[in-house]
Coordinates of C-alpha atoms and ligand atoms in Angstrom, one line a residue:
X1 CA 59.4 68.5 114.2
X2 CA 62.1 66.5 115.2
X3 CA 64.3 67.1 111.9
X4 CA 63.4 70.7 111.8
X5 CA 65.0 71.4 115.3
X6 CA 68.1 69.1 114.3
X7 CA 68.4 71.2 111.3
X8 CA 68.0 74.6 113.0
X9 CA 70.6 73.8 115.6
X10 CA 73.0 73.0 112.8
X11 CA 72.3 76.2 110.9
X12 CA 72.1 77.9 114.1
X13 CA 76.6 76.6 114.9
X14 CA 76.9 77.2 111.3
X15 CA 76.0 80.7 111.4
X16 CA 77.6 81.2 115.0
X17 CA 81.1 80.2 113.9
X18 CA 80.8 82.1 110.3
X19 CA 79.6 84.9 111.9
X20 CA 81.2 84.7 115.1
X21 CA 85.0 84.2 113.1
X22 CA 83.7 87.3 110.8
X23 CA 83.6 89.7 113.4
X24 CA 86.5 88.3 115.3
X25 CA 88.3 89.4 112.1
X26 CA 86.8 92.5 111.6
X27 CA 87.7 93.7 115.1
X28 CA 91.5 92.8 115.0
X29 CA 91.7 94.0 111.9
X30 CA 92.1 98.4 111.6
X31 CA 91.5 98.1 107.9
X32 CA 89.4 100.4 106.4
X33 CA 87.2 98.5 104.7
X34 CA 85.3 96.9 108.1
X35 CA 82.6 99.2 108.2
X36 CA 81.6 98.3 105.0
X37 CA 82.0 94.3 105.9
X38 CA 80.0 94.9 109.0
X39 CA 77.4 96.4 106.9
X40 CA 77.3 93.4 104.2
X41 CA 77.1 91.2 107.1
X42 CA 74.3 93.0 108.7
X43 CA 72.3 93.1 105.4
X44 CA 73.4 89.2 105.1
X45 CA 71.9 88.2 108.1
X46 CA 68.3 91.1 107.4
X47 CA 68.0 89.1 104.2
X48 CA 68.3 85.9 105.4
X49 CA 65.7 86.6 107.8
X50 CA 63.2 88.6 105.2
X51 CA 63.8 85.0 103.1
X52 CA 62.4 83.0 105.7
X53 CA 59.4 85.2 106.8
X54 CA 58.6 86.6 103.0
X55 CA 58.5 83.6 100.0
X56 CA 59.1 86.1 97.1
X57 CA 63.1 86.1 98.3
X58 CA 64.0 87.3 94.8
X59 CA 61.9 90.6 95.3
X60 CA 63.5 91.3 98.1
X61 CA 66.8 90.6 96.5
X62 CA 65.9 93.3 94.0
X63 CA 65.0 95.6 96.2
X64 CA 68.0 95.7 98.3
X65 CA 70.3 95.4 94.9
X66 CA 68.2 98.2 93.6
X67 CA 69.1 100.3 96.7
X68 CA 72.6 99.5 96.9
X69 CA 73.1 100.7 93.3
X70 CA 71.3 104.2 94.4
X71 CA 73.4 104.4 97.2
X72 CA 76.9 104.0 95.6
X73 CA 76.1 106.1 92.4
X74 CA 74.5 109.0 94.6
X75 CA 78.8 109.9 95.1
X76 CA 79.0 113.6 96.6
X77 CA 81.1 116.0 95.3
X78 CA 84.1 115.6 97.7
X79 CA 85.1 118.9 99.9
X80 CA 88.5 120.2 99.8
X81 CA 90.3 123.2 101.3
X82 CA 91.8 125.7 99.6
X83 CA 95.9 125.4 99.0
X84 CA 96.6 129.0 98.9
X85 CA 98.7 130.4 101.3
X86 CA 99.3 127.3 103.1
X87 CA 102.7 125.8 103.4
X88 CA 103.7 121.9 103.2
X89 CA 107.0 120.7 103.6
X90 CA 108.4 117.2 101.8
X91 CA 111.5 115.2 102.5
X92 CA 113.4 113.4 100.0
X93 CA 112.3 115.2 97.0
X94 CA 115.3 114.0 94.8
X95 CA 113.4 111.6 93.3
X96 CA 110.3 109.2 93.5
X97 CA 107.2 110.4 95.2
X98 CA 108.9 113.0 96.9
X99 CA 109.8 115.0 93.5
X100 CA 106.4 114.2 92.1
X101 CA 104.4 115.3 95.1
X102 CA 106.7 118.5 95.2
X103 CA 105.6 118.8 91.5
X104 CA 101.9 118.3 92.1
X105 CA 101.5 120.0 95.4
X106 CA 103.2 123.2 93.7
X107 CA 100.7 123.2 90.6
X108 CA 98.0 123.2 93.1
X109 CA 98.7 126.2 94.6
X110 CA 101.0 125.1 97.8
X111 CA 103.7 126.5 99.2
X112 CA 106.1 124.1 99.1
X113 CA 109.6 123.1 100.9
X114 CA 111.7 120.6 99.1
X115 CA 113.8 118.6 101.0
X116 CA 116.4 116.8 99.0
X117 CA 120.0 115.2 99.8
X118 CA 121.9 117.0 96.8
X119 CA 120.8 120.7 95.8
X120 CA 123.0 119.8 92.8
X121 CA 121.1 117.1 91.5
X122 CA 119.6 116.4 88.8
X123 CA 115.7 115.9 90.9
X124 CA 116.9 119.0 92.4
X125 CA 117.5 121.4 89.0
X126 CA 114.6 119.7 87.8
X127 CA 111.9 120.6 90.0
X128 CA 113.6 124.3 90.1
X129 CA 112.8 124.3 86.7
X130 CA 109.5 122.9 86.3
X131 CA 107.7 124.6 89.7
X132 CA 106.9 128.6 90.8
X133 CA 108.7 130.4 92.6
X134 CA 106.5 129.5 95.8
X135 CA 108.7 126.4 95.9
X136 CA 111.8 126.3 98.3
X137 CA 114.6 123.9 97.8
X138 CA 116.1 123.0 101.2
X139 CA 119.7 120.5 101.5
X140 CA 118.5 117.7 103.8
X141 CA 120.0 114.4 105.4
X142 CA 117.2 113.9 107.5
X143 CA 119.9 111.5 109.6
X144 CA 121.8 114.8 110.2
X145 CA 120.1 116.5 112.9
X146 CA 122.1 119.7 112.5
X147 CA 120.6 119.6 108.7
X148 CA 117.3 119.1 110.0
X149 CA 117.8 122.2 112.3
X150 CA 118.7 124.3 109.9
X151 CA 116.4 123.2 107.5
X152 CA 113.5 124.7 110.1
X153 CA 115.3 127.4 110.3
X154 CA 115.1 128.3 106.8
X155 CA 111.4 127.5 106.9
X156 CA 110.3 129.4 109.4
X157 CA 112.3 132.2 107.9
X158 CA 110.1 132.1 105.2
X159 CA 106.7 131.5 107.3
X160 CA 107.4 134.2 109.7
X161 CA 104.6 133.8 112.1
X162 CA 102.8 131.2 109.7
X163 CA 102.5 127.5 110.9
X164 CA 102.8 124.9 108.1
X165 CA 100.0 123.3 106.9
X166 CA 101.8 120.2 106.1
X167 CA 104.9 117.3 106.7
X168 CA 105.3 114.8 104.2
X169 CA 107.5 112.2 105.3
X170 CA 108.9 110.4 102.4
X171 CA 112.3 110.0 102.3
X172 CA 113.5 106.5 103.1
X173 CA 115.6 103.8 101.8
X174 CA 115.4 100.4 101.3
X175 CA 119.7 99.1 101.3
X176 CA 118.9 95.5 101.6
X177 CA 117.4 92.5 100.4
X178 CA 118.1 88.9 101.4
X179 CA 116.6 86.5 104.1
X180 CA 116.9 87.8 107.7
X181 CA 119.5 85.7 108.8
X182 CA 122.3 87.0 105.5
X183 CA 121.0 90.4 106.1
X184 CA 124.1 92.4 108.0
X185 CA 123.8 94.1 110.8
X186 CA 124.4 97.5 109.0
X187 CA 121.7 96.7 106.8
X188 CA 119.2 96.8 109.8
X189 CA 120.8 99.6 111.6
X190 CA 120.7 101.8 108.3
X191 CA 116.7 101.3 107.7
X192 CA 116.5 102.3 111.2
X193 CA 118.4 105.1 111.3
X194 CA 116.7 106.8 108.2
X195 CA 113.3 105.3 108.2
X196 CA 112.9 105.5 111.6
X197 CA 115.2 107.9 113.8
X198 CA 115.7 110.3 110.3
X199 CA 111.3 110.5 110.1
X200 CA 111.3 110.9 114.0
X201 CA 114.0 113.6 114.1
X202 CA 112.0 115.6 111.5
X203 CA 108.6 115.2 112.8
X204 CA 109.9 116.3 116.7
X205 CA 111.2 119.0 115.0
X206 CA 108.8 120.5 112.9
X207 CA 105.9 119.4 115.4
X208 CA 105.3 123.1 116.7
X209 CA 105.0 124.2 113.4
X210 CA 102.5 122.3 112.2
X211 CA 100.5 122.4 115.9
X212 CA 100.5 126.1 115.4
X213 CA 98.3 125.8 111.7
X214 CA 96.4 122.5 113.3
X215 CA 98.1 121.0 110.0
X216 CA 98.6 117.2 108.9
X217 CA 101.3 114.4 108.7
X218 CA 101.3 112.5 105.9
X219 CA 104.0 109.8 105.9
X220 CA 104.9 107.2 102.9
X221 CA 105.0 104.1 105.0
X222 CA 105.2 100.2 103.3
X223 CA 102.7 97.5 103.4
X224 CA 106.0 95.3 104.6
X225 CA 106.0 97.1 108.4
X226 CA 103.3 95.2 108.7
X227 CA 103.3 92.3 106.6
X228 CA 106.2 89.9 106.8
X229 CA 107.4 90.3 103.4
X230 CA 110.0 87.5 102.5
X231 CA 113.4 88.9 102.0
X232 CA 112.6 92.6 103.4
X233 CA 112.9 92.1 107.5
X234 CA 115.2 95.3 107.4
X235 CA 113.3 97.5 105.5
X236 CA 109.5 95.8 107.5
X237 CA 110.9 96.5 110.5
X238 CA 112.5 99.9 110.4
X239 CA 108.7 100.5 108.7
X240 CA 107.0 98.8 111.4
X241 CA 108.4 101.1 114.0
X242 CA 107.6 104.2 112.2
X243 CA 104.0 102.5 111.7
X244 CA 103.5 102.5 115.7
X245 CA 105.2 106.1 116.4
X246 CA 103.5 107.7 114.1
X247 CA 99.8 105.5 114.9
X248 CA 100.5 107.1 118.2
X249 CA 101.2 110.4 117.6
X250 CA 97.9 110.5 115.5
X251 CA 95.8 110.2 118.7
X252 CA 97.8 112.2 120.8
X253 CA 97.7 115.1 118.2
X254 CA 93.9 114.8 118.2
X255 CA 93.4 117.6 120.7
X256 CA 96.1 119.8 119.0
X257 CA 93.6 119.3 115.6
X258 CA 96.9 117.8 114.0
X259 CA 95.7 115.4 111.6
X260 CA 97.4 112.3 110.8
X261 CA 97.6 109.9 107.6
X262 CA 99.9 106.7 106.3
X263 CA 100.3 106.1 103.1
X264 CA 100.7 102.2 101.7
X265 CA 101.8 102.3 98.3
X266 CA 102.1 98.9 96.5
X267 CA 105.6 98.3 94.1
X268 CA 106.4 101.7 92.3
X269 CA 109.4 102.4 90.4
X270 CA 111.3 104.7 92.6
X271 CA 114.8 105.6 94.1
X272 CA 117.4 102.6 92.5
X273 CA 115.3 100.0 92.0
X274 CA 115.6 99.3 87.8
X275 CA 119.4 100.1 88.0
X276 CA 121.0 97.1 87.8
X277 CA 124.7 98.5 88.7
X278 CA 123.2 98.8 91.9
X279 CA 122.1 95.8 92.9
X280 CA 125.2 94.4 91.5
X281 CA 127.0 97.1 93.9
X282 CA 124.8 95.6 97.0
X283 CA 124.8 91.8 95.7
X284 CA 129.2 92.1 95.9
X285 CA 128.7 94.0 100.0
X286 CA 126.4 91.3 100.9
X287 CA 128.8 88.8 99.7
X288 CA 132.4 90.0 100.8
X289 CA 130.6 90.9 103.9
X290 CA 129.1 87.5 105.0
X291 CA 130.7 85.0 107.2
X292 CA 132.5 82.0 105.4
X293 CA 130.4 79.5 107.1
X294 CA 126.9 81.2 106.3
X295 CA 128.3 81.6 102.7
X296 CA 128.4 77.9 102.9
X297 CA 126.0 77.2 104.0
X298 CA 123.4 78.7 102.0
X299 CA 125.5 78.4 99.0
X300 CA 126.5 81.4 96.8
X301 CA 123.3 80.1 93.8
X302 CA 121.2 80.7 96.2
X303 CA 121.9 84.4 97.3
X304 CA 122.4 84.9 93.6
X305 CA 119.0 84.1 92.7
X306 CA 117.2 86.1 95.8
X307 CA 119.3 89.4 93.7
X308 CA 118.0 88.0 90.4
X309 CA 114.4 87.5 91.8
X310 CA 114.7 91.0 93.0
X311 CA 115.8 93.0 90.2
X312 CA 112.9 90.4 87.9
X313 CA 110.2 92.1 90.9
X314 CA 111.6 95.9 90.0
X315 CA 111.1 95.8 86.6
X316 CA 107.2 95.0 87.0
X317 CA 107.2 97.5 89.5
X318 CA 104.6 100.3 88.6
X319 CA 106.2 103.3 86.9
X320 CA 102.7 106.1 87.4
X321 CA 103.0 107.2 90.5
X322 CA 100.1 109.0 90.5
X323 CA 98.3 106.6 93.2
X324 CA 100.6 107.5 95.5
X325 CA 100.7 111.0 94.6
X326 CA 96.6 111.4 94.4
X327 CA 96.6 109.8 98.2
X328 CA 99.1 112.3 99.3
X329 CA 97.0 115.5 97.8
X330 CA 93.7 113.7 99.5
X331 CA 95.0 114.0 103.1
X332 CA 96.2 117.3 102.9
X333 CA 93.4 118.9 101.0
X334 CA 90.2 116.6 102.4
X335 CA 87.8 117.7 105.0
X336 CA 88.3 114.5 106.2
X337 CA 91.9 113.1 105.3
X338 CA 91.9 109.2 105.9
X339 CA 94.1 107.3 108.7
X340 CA 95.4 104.8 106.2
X341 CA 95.6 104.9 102.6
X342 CA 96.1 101.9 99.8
X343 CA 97.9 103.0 97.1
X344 CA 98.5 101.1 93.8
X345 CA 97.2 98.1 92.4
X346 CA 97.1 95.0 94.6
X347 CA 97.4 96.4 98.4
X348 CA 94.0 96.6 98.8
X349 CA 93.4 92.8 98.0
X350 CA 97.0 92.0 99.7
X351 CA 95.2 93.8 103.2
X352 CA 92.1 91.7 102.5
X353 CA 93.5 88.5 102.1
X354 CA 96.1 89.4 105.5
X355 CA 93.2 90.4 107.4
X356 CA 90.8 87.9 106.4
X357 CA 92.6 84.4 105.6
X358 CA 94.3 81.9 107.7
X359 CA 97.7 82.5 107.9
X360 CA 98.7 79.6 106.1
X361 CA 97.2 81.1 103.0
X362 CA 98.2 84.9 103.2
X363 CA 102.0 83.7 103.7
X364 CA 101.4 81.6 100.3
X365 CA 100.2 84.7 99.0
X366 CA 102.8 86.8 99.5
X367 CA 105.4 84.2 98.8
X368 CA 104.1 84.1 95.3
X369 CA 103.0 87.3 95.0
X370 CA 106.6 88.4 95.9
X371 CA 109.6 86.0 95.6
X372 CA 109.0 82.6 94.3
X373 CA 112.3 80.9 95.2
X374 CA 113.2 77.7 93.3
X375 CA 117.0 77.4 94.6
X376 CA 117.5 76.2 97.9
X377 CA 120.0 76.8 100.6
X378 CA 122.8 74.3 100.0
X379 CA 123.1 72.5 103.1
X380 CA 119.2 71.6 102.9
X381 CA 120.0 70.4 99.1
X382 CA 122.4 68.1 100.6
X383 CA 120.4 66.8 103.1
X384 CA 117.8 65.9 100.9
X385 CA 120.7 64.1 98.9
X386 CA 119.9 65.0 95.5
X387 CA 120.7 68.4 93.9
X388 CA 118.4 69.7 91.6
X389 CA 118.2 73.0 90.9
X390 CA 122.2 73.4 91.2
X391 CA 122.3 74.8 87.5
X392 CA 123.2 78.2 88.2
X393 CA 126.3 76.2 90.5
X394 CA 127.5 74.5 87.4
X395 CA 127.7 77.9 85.7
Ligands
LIG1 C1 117.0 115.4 116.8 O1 118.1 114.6 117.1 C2 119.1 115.2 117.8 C3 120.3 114.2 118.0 O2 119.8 113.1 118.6 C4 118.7 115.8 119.1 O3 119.7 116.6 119.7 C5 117.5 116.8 118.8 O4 117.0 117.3 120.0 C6 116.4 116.0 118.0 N1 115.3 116.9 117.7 C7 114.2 116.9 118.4 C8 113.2 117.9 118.0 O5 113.9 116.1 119.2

């Protein structure tokens, strides 16, 4: 009797702190998977309990297996609106996920407003070619209010007393790369001023447009504005503010029947990122633009291999951007358009393992999963009084 209490007081902690840690997880985290953990640990704990009171543990293993597998395969047909007649507008359609989602939502019956920087472009003369004559190509720096104002003007030109259905926010640019501490000032303040200010300027302003239709906001956000990526504070935190301004507007717009959706995409090829002339182009600013001392200090070898590491990441960056483009069709054409989406392969597990592990381990993860530096800084290589890994020094 003795052993058996000893035993169920241990099991008892056991299944406190597992449990207990579980849900402490489940309710910081906002990811969308939680339900579905709160449901495997509710069916973990109605087992373990059916175990204990009912010996034949394997039937009732079955059973629940058995009704799982109904469950899941039982998929409904999934309920979408009609596109016709309803407008959407996109920013930064000269390439990327902007011109394909220009393409897509155009073949699917939208009426669409193309935002892009140069109406002589190739993206541009591209999508003029390939999509009806629903679609409207609009000249946009979305850091140039005046653009922006006239870009609403054009649109609701064409809408007359329409709303629009939709505002993609895509455009954005990622100028940097580098630790925190070599990244320049300008290099902070540019991600901000597009990905932040340039996304709030056009969502202010096209606001009572999209209020009038009850229509929806879909913006191409970044798992690294909320992550801390190694090497992308910049870009992270320009995202990370757009992450909060937008998660607010999304309840606020709740009464207005505005509906509100972020997009994570994992590594696509987009924008600049496989040509090389370009990072040679940023890799020479960085350099002639650093101090001396931090130059120094860190030791040219080292900046050169964070570029190197870089341009190696782009290339296995995915080149279908269908993920992103599917998740961008889903929250305008759903019944029910999610909050967040994952797009790509890998967010998914790289939101699992951020929400769920220690610290310790999801910083590993990303380390590796992102930029596995072998070069470091050269005052630390000094201090440790040998220098290995100078090779690309010697060169
Ligand atoms: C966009 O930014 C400009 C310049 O800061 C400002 O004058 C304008 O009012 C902004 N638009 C909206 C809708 O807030």
């Amino acid at each position: 009797m003795e052993d058996y209490a000893l035993s169920f007081w241990i099991y008892m902690g056991v299944m406190s702190v597992f449990v207990g840690g579980a849900m402490k997880k489940i309710l910081a985290s906002h990811i969308s998977a939680a339900p579905t953990l709160l449901a495997w640990l509710g069916v973990t704990v109605l087992v373990e309990r059916l175990c204990s009171l009912w010996p034949p543990a394997i039937l009732a293993l079955a059973v629940l297996c058995t009704v799982c597998c109904l469950s899941s395969s039982r998929s409904t047909p999934a309920q979408t609106l009609p596109t016709e007649g309803k407008a959407v507008f996109i920013t930064g359609c000269d390439s990327g996920f902007g011109k394909a989602a220009a393409q897509r939502l155009d073949a699917l019956g939208f009426e669409v407003f193309a935002s892009v920087l140069d109406l002589r472009g190739t993206g541009a003369r591209e999508l003029r070619h390939i999509c009806s004559s629903r679609l409207t190509l609009l000249q946009m720096d979305i850091t140039q209010p005046e653009e922006v104002q006239q870009a609403l003007l054009a649109t609701q030109a064409k809408l007359g007393l329409r709303g629009l259905w939709g505002l993609v926010n895509n455009a954005g640019i990622c100028v940097n790369f580098g630790d925190a501490e070599l990244s320049l000032m300008s290099n902070y303040r540019g991600c901000m001023e597009v990905n932040f200010f340039g996304t709030l300027n056009v969502t202010k302003t096209f606001l009572p447009l999209l209020r009038k239709a009850k229509g929806r906001i879909v913006t191409i956000s970044s798992p690294s504005g909320e992550q801390p990526f190694p090497c992308l504070a910049a870009y992270g935190a320009s995202k990370a503010a757009l992450n909060l301004f937008i998660n607010t507007l999304r309840h606020e717009l709740k009464p207005w029947g505005v509906k509100v959706s972020t997009v994570l995409p994992s590594a696509f090829k987009t924008g600049q990122s496989s040509n090389s002339e370009y990072w040679d182009q940023q890799y020479k600013h960085l350099i002639q633009n650093l101090s001396p001392e931090l130059l120094e200090e860190y030791g040219e070898e080292y900046t050169l291999e964070t570029k190197q590491l870089f341009q190696d990441f782009a290339k296995t960056a995915n080149e279908d951007l269908s993920p992103v483009i599917n998740t961008i069709t889903d929250a305008l054409v759903s019944l029910q358009p999610k909050v967040r989406y994952y797009a790509g392969p890998g967010v998914g597990l790289m939101y699992f393992i951020y929400s769920y592990f220690p610290m310790s381990i999801s910083d590993k993860f990303l380390q590796r999963l992102f930029l596995k530096k072998k070069v470091l800084p050269r005052a630390l290589q000094n201090q440790n009084g040998n220098s290995h890994n100078n090779n690309i020094n010697t060169m």
